[in-house]
mmCIF file of C-alpha atoms and ligand atoms in Angstrom:
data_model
loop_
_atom_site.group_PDB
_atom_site.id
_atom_site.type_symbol
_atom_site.label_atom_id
_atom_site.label_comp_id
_atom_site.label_asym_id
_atom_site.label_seq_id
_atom_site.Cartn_x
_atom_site.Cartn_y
_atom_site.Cartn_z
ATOM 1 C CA UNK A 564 -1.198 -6.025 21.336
ATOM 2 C CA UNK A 565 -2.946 -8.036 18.566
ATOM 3 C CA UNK A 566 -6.604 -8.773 18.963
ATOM 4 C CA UNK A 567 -8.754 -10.721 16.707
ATOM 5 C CA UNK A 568 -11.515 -8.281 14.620
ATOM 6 C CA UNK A 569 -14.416 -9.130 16.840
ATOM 7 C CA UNK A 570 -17.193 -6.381 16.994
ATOM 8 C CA UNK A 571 -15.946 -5.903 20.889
ATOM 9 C CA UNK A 572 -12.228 -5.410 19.943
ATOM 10 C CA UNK A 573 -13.345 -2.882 16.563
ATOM 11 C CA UNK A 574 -15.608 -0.977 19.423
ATOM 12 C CA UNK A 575 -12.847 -1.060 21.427
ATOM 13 C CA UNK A 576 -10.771 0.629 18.728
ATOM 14 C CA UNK A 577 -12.824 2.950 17.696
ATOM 15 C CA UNK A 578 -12.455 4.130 21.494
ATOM 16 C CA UNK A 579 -8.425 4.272 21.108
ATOM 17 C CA UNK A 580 -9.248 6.575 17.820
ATOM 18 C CA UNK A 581 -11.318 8.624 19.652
ATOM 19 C CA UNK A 582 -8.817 8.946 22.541
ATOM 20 C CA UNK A 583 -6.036 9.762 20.141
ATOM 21 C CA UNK A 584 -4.505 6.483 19.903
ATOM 22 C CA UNK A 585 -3.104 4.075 17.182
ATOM 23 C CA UNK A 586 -4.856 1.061 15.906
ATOM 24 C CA UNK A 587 -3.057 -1.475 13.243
ATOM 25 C CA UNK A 588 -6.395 -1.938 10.983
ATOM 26 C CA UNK A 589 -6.660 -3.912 8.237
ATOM 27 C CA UNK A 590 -7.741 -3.114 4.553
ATOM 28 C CA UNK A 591 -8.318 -5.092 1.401
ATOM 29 C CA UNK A 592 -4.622 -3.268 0.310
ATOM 30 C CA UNK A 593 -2.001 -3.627 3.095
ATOM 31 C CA UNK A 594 -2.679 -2.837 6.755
ATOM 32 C CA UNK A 595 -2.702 0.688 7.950
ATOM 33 C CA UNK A 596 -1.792 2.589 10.970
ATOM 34 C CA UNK A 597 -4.932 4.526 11.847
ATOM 35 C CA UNK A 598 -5.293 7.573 13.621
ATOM 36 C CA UNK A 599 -8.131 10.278 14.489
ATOM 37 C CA UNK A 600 -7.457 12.781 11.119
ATOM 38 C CA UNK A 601 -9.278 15.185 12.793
ATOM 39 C CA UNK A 602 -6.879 15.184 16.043
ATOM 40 C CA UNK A 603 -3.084 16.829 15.142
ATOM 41 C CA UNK A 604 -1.747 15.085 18.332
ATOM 42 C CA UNK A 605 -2.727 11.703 17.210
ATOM 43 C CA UNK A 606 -1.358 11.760 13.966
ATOM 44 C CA UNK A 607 2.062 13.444 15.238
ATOM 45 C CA UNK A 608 1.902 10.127 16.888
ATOM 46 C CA UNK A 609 1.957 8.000 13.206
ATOM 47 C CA UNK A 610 4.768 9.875 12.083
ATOM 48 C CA UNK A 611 6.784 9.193 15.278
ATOM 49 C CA UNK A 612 5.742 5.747 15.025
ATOM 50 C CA UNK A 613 6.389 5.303 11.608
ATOM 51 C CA UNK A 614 9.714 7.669 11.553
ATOM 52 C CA UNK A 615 8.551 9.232 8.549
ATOM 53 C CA UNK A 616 9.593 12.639 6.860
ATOM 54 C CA UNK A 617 6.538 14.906 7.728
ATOM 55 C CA UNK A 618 6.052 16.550 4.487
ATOM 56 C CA UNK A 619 4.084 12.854 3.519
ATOM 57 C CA UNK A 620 0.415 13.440 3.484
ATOM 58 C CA UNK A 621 -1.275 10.760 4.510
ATOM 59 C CA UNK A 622 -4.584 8.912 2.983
ATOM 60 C CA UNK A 623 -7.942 10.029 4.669
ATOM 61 C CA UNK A 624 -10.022 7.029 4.859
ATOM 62 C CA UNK A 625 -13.977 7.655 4.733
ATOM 63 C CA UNK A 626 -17.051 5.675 5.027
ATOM 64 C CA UNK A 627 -18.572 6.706 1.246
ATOM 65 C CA UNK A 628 -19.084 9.166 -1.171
ATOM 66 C CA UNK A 629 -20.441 11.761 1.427
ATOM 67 C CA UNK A 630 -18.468 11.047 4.128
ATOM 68 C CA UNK A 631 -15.896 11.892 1.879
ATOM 69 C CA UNK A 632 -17.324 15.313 0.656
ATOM 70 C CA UNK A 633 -17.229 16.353 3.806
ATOM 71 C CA UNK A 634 -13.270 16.557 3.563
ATOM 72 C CA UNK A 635 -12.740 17.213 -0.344
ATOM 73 C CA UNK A 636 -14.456 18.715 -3.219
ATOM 74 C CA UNK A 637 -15.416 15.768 -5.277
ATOM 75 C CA UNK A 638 -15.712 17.321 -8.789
ATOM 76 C CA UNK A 639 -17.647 15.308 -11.519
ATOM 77 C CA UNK A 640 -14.653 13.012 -12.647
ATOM 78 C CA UNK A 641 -14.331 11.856 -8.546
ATOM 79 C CA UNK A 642 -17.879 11.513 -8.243
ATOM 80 C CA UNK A 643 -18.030 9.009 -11.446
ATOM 81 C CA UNK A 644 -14.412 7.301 -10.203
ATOM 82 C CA UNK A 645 -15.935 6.878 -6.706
ATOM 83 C CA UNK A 646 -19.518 5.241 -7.864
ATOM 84 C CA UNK A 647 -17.444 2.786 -9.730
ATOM 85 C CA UNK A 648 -14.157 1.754 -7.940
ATOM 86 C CA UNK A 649 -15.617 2.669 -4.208
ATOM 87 C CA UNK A 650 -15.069 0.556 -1.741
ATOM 88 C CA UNK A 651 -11.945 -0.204 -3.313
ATOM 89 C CA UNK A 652 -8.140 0.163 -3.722
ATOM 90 C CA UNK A 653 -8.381 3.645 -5.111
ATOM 91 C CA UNK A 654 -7.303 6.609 -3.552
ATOM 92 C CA UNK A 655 -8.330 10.376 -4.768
ATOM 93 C CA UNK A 656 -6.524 13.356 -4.517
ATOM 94 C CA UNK A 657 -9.043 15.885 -5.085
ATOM 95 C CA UNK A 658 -9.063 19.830 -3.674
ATOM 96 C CA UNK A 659 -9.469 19.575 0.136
ATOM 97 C CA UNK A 660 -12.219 21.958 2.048
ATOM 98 C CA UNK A 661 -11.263 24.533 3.436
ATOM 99 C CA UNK A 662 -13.749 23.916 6.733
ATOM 100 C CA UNK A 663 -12.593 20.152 7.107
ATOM 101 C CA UNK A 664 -11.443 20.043 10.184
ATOM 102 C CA UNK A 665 -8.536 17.287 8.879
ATOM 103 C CA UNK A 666 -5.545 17.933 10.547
ATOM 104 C CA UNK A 667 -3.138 20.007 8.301
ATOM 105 C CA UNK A 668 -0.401 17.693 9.284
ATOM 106 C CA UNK A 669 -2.272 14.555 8.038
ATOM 107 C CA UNK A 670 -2.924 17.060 4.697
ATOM 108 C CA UNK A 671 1.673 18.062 4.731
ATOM 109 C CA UNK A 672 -0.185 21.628 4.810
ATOM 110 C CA UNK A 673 -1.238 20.395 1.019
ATOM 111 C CA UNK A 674 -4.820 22.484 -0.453
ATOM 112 C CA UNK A 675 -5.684 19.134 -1.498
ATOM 113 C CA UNK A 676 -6.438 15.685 0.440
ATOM 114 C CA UNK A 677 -6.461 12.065 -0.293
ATOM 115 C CA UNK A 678 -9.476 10.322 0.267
ATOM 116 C CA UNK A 679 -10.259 6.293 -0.172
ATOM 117 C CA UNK A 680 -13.418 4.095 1.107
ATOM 118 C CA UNK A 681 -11.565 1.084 2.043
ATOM 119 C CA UNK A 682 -13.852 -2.364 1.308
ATOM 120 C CA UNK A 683 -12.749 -4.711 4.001
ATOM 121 C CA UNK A 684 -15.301 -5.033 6.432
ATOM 122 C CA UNK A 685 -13.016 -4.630 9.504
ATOM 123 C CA UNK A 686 -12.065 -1.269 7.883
ATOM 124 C CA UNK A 687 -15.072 -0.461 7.655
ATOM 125 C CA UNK A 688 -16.645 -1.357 10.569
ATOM 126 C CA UNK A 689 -13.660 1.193 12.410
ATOM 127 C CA UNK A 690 -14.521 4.151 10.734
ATOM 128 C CA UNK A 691 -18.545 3.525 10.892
ATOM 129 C CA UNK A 692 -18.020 2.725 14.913
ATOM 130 C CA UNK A 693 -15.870 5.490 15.354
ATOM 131 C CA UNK A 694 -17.712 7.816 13.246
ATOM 132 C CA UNK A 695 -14.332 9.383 12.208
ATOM 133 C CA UNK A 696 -12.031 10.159 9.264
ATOM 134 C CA UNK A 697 -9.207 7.804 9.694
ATOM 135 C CA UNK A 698 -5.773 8.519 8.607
ATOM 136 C CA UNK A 699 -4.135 5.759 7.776
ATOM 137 C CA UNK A 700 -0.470 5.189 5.998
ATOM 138 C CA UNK A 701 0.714 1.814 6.124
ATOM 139 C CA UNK A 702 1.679 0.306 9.207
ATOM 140 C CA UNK A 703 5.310 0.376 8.975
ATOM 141 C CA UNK A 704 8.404 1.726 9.324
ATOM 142 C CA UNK A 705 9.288 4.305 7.177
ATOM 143 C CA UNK A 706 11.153 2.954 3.995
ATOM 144 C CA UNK A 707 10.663 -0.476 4.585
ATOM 145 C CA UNK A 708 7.939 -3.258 3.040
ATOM 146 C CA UNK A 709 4.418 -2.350 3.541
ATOM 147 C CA UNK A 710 2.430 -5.367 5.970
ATOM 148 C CA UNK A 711 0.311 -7.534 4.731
ATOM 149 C CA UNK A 712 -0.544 -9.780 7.608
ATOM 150 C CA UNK A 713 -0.743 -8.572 11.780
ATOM 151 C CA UNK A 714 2.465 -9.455 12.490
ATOM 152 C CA UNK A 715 4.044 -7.678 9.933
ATOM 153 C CA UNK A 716 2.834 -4.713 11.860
ATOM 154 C CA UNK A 717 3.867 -6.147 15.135
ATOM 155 C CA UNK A 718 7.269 -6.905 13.979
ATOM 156 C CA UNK A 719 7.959 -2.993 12.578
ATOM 157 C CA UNK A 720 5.855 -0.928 14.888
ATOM 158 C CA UNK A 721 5.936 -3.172 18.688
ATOM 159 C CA UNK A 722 4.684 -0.844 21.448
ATOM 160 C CA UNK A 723 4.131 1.940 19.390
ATOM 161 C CA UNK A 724 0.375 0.979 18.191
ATOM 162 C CA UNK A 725 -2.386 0.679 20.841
ATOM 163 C CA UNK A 726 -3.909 -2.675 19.196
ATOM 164 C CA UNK A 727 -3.667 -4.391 15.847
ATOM 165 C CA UNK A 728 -7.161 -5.378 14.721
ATOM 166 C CA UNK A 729 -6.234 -8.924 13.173
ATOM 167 C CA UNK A 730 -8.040 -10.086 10.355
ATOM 168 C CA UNK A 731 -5.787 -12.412 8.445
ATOM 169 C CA UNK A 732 -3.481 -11.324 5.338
ATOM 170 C CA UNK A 733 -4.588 -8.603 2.879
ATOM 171 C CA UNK A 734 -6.065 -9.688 -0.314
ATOM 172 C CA UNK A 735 -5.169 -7.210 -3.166
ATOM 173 C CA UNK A 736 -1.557 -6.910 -0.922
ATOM 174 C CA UNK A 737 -0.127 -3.674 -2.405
ATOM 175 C CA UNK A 738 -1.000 -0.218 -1.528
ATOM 176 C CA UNK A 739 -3.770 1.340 -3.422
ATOM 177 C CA UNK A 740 -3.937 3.149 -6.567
ATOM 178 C CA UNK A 741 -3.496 6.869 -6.009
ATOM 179 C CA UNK A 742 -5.026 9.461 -8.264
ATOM 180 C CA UNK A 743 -4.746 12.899 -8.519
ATOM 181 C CA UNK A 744 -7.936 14.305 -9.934
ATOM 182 C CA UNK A 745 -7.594 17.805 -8.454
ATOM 183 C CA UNK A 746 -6.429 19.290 -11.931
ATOM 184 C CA UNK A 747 -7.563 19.339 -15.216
ATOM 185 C CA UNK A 748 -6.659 15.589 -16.454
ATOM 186 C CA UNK A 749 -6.292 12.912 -14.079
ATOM 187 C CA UNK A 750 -2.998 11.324 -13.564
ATOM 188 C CA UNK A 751 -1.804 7.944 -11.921
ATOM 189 C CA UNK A 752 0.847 9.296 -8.468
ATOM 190 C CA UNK A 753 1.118 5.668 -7.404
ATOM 191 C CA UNK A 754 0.085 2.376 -9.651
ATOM 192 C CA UNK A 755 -1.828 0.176 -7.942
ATOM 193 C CA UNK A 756 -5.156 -2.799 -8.605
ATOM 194 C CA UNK A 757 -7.305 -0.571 -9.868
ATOM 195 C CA UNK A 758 -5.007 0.226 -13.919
ATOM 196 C CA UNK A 759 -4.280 2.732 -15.980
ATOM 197 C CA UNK A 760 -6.934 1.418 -18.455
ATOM 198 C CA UNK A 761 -9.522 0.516 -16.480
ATOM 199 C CA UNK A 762 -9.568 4.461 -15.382
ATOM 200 C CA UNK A 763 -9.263 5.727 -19.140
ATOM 201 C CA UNK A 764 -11.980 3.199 -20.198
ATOM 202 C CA UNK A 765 -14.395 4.693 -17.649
ATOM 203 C CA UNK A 766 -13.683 8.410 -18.670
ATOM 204 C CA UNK A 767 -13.113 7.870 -21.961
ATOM 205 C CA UNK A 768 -9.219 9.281 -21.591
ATOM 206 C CA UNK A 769 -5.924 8.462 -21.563
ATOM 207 C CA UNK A 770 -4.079 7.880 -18.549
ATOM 208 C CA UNK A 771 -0.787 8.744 -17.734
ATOM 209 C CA UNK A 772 1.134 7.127 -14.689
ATOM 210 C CA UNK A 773 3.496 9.730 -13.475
ATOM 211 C CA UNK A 774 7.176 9.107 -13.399
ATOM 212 C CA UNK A 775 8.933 8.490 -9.936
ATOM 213 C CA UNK A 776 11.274 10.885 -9.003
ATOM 214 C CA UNK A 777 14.284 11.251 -6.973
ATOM 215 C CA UNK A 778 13.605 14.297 -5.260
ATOM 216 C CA UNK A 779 10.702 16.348 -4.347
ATOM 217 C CA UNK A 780 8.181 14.438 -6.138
ATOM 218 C CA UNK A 781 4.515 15.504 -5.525
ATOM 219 C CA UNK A 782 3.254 12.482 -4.103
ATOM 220 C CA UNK A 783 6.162 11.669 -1.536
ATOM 221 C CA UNK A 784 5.040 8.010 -2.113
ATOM 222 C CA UNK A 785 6.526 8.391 -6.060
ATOM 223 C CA UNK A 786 10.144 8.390 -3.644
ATOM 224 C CA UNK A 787 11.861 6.080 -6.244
ATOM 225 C CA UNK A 788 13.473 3.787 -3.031
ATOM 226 C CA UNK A 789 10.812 3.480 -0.666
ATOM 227 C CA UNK A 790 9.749 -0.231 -0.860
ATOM 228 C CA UNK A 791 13.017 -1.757 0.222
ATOM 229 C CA UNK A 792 14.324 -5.119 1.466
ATOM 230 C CA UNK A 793 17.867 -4.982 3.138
ATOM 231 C CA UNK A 794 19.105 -7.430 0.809
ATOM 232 C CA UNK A 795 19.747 -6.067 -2.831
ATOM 233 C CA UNK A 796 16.984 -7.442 -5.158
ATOM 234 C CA UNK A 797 17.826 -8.109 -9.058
ATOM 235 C CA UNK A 798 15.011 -8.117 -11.407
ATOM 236 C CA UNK A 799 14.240 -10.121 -14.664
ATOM 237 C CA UNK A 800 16.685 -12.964 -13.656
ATOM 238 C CA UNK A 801 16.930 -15.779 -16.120
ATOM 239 C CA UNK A 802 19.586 -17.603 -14.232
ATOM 240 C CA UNK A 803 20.756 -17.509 -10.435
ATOM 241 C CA UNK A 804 24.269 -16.499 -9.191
ATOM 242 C CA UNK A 805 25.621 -18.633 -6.138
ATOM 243 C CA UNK A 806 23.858 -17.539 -2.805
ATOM 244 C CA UNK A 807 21.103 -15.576 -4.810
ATOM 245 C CA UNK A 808 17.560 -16.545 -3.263
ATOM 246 C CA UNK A 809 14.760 -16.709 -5.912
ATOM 247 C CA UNK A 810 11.904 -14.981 -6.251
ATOM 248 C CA UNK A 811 9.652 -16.873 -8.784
ATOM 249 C CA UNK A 812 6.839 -16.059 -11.417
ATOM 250 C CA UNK A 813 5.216 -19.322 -12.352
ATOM 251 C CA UNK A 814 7.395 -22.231 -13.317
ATOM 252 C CA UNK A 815 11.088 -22.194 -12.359
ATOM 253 C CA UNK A 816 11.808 -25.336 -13.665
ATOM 254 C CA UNK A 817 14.345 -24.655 -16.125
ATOM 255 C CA UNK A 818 16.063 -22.273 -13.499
ATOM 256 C CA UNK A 819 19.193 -22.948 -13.235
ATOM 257 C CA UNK A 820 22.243 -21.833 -10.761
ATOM 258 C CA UNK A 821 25.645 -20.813 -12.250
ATOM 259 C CA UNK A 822 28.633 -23.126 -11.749
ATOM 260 C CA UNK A 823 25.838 -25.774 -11.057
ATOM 261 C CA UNK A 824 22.762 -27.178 -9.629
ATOM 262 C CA UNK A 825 19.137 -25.642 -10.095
ATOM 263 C CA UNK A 826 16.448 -23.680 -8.151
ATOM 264 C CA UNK A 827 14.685 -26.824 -7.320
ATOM 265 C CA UNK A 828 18.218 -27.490 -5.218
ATOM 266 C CA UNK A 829 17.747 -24.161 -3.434
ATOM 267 C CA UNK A 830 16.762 -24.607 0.636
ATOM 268 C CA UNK A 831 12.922 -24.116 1.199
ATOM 269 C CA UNK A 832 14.024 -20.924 3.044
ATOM 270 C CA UNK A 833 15.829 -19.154 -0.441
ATOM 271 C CA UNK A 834 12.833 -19.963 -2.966
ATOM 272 C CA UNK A 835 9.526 -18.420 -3.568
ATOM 273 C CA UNK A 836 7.057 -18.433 -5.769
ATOM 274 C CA UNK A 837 4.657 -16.006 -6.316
ATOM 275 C CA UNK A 838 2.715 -17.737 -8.660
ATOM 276 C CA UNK A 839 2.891 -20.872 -9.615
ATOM 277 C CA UNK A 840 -0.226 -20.208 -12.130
ATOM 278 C CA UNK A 841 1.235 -16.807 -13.412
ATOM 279 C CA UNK A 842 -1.454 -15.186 -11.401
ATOM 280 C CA UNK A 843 -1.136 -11.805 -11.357
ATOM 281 C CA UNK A 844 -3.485 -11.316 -8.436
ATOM 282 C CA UNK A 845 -1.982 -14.156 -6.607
ATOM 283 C CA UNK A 846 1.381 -12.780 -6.590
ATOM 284 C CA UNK A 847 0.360 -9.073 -5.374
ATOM 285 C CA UNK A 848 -0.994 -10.343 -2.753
ATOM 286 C CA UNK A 849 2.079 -12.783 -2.030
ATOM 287 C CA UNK A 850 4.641 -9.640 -2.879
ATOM 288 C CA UNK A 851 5.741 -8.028 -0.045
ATOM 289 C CA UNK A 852 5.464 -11.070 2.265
ATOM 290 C CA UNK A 853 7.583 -13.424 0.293
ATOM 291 C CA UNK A 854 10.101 -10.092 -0.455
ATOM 292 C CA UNK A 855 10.444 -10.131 3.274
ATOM 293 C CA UNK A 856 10.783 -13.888 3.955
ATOM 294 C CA UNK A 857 13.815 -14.055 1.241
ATOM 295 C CA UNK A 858 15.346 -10.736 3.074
ATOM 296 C CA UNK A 859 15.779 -13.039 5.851
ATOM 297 C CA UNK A 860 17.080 -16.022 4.242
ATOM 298 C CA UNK A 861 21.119 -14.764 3.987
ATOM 299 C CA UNK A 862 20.931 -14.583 0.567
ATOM 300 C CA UNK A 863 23.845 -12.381 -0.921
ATOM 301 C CA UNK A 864 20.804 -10.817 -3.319
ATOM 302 C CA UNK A 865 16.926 -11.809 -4.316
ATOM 303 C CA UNK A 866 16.403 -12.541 -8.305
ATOM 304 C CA UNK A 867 12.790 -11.746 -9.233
ATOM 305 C CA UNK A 868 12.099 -13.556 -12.648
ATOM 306 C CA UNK A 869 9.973 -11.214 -14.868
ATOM 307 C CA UNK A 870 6.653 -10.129 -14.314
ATOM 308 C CA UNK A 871 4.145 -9.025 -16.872
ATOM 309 C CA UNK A 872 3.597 -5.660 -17.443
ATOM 310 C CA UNK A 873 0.036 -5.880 -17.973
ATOM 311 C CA UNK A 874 -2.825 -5.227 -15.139
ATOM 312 C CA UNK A 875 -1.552 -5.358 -11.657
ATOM 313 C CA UNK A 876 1.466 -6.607 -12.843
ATOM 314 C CA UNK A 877 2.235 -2.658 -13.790
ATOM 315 C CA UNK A 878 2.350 -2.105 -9.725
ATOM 316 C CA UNK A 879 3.889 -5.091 -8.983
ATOM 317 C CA UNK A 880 6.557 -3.907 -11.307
ATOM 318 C CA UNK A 881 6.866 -0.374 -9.977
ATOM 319 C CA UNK A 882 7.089 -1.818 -6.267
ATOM 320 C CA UNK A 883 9.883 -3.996 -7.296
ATOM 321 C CA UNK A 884 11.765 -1.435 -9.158
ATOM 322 C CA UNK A 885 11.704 0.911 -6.223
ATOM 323 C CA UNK A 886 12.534 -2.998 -4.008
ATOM 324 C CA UNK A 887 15.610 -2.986 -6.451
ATOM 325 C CA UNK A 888 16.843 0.730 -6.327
ATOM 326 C CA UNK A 889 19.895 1.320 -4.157
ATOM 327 C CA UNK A 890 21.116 4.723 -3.623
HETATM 328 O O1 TXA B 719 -3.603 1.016 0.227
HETATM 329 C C1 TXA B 719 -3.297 2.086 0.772
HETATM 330 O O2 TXA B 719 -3.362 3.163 0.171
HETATM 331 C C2 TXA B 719 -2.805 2.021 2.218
HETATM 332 C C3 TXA B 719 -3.987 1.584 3.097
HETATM 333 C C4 TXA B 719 -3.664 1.630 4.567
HETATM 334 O O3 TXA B 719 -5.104 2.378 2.801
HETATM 335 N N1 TXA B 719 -2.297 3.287 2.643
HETATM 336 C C5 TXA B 719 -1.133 3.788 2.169
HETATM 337 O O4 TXA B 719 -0.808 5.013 2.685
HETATM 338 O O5 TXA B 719 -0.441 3.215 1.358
HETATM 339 P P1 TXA B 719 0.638 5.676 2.538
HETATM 340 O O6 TXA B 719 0.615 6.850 3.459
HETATM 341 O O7 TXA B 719 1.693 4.685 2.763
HETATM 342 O O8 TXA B 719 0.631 6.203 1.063
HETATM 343 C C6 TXA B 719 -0.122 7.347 0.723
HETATM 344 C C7 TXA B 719 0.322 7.879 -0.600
HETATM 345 C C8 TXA B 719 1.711 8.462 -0.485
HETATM 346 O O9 TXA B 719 2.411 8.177 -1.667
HETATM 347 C C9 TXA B 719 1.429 9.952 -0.358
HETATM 348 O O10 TXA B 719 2.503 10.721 -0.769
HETATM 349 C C10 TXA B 719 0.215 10.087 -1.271
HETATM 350 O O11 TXA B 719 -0.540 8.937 -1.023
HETATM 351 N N2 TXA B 719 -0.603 11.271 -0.956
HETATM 352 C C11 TXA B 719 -1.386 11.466 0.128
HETATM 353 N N3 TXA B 719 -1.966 12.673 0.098
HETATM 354 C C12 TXA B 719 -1.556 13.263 -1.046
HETATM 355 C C13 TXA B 719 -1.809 14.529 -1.672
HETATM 356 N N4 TXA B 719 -2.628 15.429 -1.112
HETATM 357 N N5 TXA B 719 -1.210 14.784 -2.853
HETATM 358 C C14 TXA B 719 -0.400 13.861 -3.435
HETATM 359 N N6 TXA B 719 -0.116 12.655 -2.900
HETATM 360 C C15 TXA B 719 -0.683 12.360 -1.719
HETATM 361 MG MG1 MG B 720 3.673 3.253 2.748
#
């Protein structure tokens, strides 16, 4: 059931952590579907909520910097990336402890773990209350569009979670940058608010953002289609086809449909707009809820007009590449 984030309800979560239940929380990224990381049982239970291959290590969330060395060795390049982006949308994949007590299934039996100090208070106030490492993917099915608001996760998971802790939508609104810093240069497993450069500028490197793959990819998340509507999505559309809902990038004025008519014509129900300013921000966070209001409009596909590829707009671009793959 949903229940606003009062201090009573987040105390009452912490107890259904503790117990080895599921709680929908919310973060500043996407909402998550929180378990007990120290309890195997209770994160069997994400996967079999989620349905969800169970080689994909999950994200350890922690309280701060020590909470978090008490899971992972944070080397000197974590320590520096976690004074400056923590709490924040970054997640670090650094050597795991071999004492840690985190549940090897939450780790995919991986010698390394990924650790993130969420910032939204609700977040935090869960894993302070609860005293616990909380794993937490997001709180979906498998495959499909991560939630951004409570009843996203109502609407994928039902039953299967204990209590969503409602808190209104997410503000960043895609997953969080994941970094693997457990080798000898830091590389980018999943793009996400926190960029490419604003890493390299702080350690005075380059960045590289690794390539999705198709198969066997280190970070299961790099799964090339794993951020999927049902309906076909077409990127960097200039013009719409007939039945084609729009998904917009500041003005679509001089959209216009073939054999006729433009997007201003289109029904309320087959036009979006992610940002009317060409806010980059604005349409992260809008993303995955608009991607899932045109997947139920009947359109025959979604056209996404072009994004820059410059700041978030790099993730907003990867999630909508993966959106557009079909196998
Ligand atoms: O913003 C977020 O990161 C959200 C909120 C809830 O915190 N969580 C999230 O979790 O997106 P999830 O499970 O959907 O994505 C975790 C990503 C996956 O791509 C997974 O493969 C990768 O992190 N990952 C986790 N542990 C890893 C490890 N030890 N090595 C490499 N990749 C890892
Ligand atoms: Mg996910």
């Amino acid at each position: 059931m949903i229940k606003t984030a009062t201090h009573e309800h987040i105390a009452e979560a912490a107890e259904i952590l503790k117990n080895g239940g599921l709680v929908g929380m919310p973060t500043e990224t996407v909402y998550g579907l929180a378990a007990n990381a120290l309890d195997g049982k209770a994160v069997a239970k994400i996967f079999e909520a989620k349905g969800r291959p169970a080689f994909n290590p999950l994200i350890i969330h922690v309280s701060d910097m020590r909470h978090a060395q008490e899971y992972g060795e944070m080397s000197e390049y974590a320590q520096i990336l976690a004074n400056a982006f923590w709490p924040g949308p970054l997640t670090l994949i650094v050597p795991r402890k071999t004492d840690s007590g985190i549940s090897d299934l939450a780790t995919a039996g991986l010698d390394t773990v990924a650790l993130r100090e969420p910032s939204h208070p609700v977040a935090q106030g869960l894993i302070k209350t609860s005293g616990l490492p909380i794993a937490a993917p997001s709180a979906n099915k498998s495959g499909s569009l991560s939630p951004t608001t409570p009843a996203h996760v109502h609407d994928s998971l039902g039953d299967a979670v204990d209590m969503i802790l409602a808190a209104g939508a997410c503000t960043v609104g895609l997953e969080s940058t994941v970094l693997d810093v457990s080798g000898v240069v830091p590389v980018i497993l999943r793009p996400g608010a926190i960029t490419a450069e604003q890493i390299g500028e702080l350690l005075g490197l380059e960045i590289a953002i690794a390539e999705a793959e198709n198969e066997a990819p280190k970070s299961p998340g790099m799964l090339l289609k794993h951020y999927a509507p049902n309906t076909p999505v077409r990127l960097n559309a200039i013009d719409l086809e007939e039945g084609e809902a729009l998904l917009a990038f500041g003005s679509d004025k001089f959209m216009g449909i073939k054999n006729g008519g433009r997007a201003a014509d289109l029904p309320d129900e087959m036009r979006r707009n992610l940002s009317e300013e060409q806010d980059l921000q604005e349409a992260a966070a809008n993303l995955f809820s608009m991607l899932k209001e045109l997947d139920q409009s009947g359109a025959s596909t979604i056209a996404v007009m072009a994004i820059p590829q410059i700041g978030i707009g790099v993730a907003i671009n990867d999630r909508l590449s993966r959106a557009a793959k079909r196998d």
